CSV table of C-alpha atoms in Angstrom, one decimal:
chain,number,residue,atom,x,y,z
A,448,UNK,CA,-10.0,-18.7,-6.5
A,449,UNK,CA,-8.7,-16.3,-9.3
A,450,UNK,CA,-5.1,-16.0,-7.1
A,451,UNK,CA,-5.0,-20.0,-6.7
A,452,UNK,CA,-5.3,-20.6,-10.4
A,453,UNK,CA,-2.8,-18.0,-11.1
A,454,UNK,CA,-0.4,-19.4,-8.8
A,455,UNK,CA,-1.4,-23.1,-9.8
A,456,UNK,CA,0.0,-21.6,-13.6
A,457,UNK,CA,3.0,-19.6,-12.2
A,458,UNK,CA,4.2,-23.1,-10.8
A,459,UNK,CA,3.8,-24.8,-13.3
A,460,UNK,CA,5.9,-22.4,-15.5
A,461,UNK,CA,8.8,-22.1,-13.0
A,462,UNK,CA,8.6,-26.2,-13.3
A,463,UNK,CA,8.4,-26.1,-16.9
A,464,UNK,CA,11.3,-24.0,-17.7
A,465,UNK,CA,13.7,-25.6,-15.1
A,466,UNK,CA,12.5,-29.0,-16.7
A,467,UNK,CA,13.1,-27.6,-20.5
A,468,UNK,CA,16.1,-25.8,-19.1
A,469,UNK,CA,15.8,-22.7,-20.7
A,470,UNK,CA,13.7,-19.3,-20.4
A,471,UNK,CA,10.2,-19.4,-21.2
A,472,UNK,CA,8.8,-16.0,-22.7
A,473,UNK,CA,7.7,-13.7,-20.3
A,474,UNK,CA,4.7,-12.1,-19.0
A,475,UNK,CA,6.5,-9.0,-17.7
A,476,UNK,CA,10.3,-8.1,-17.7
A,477,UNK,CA,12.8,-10.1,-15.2
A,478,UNK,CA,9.8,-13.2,-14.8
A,479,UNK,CA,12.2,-15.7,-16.3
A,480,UNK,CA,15.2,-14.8,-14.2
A,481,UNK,CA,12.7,-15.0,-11.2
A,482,UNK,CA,12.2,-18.6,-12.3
A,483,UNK,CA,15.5,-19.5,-12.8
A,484,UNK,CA,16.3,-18.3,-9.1
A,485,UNK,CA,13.5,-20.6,-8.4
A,486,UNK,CA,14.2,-23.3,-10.2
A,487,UNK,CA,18.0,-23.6,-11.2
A,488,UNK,CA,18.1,-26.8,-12.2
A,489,UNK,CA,16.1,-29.8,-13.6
A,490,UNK,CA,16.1,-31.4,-10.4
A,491,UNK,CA,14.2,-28.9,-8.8
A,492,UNK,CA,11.7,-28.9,-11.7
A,493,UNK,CA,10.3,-31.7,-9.5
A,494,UNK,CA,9.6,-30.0,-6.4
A,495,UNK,CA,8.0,-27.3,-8.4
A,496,UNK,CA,5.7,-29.5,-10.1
A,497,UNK,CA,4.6,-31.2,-7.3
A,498,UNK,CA,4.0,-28.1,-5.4
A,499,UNK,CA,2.2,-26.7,-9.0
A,500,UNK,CA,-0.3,-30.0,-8.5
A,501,UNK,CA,-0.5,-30.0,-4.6
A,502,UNK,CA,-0.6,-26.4,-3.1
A,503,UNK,CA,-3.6,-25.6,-5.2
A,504,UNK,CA,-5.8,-28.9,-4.7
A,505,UNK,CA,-5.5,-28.3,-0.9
A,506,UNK,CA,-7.0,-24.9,-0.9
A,507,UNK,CA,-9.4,-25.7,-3.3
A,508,UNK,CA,-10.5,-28.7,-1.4
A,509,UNK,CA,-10.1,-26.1,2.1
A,510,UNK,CA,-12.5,-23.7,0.5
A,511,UNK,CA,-14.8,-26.8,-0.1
A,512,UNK,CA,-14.7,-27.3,3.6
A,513,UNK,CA,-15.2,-23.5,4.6
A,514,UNK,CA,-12.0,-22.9,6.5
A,515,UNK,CA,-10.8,-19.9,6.8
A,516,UNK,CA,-9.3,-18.5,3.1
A,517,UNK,CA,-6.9,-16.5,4.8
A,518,UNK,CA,-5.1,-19.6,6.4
A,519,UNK,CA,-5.1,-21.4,3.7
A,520,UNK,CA,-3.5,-18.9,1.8
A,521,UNK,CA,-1.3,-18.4,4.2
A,522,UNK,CA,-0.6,-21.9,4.5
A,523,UNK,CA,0.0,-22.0,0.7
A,524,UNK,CA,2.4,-19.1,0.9
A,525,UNK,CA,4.5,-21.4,3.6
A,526,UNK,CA,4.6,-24.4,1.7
A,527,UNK,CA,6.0,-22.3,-1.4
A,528,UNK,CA,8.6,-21.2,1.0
A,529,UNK,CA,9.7,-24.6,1.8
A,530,UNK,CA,9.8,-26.1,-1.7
A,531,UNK,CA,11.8,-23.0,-2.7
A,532,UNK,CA,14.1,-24.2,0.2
A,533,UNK,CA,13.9,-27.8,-1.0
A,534,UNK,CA,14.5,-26.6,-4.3
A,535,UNK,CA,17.5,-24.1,-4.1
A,536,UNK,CA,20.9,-25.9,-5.1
């Protein structure tokens, strides 16, 4: 649960920042140019909010249902590949 809500909050700061369009302060060093890579424009701010609201609300509701954790993180981990692909200019 603790590496769901900490992805749920990563999202929503690569969303944020591509929506503001311009660095956040960082958590560690290079964390903002790893969201800009992510998110380089406001467009994408989109796709990364939706995943920020989405991916995290299915494995929640997955570990309601007992399914395996490990699918569903990996499941998670495959749908952030494909928004970063739906995102990427």
């Amino acid at each position: 649960n603790m590496l769901v809500t900490l992805a749920e909050r990563a999202l929503g700061q690569v969303a944020r920042q591509a929506a503001l369009g311009r660095a956040l302060p960082e958590s560690v060093p290079g964390e903002a140019a790893l969201r800009a890579r992510l998110a380089p424009s406001q467009q994408s701010a989109q796709h990364w909010a939706d995943a920020a609201t989405s991916l995290p609300e299915q494995v929640r509701k997955g570990a309601a249902l007992n399914l395996d954790p490990s699918v569903l993180l990996l499941d998670m981990f495959q749908q952030l590949q494909a928004t970063a692909r739906r995102a990427a200019p």
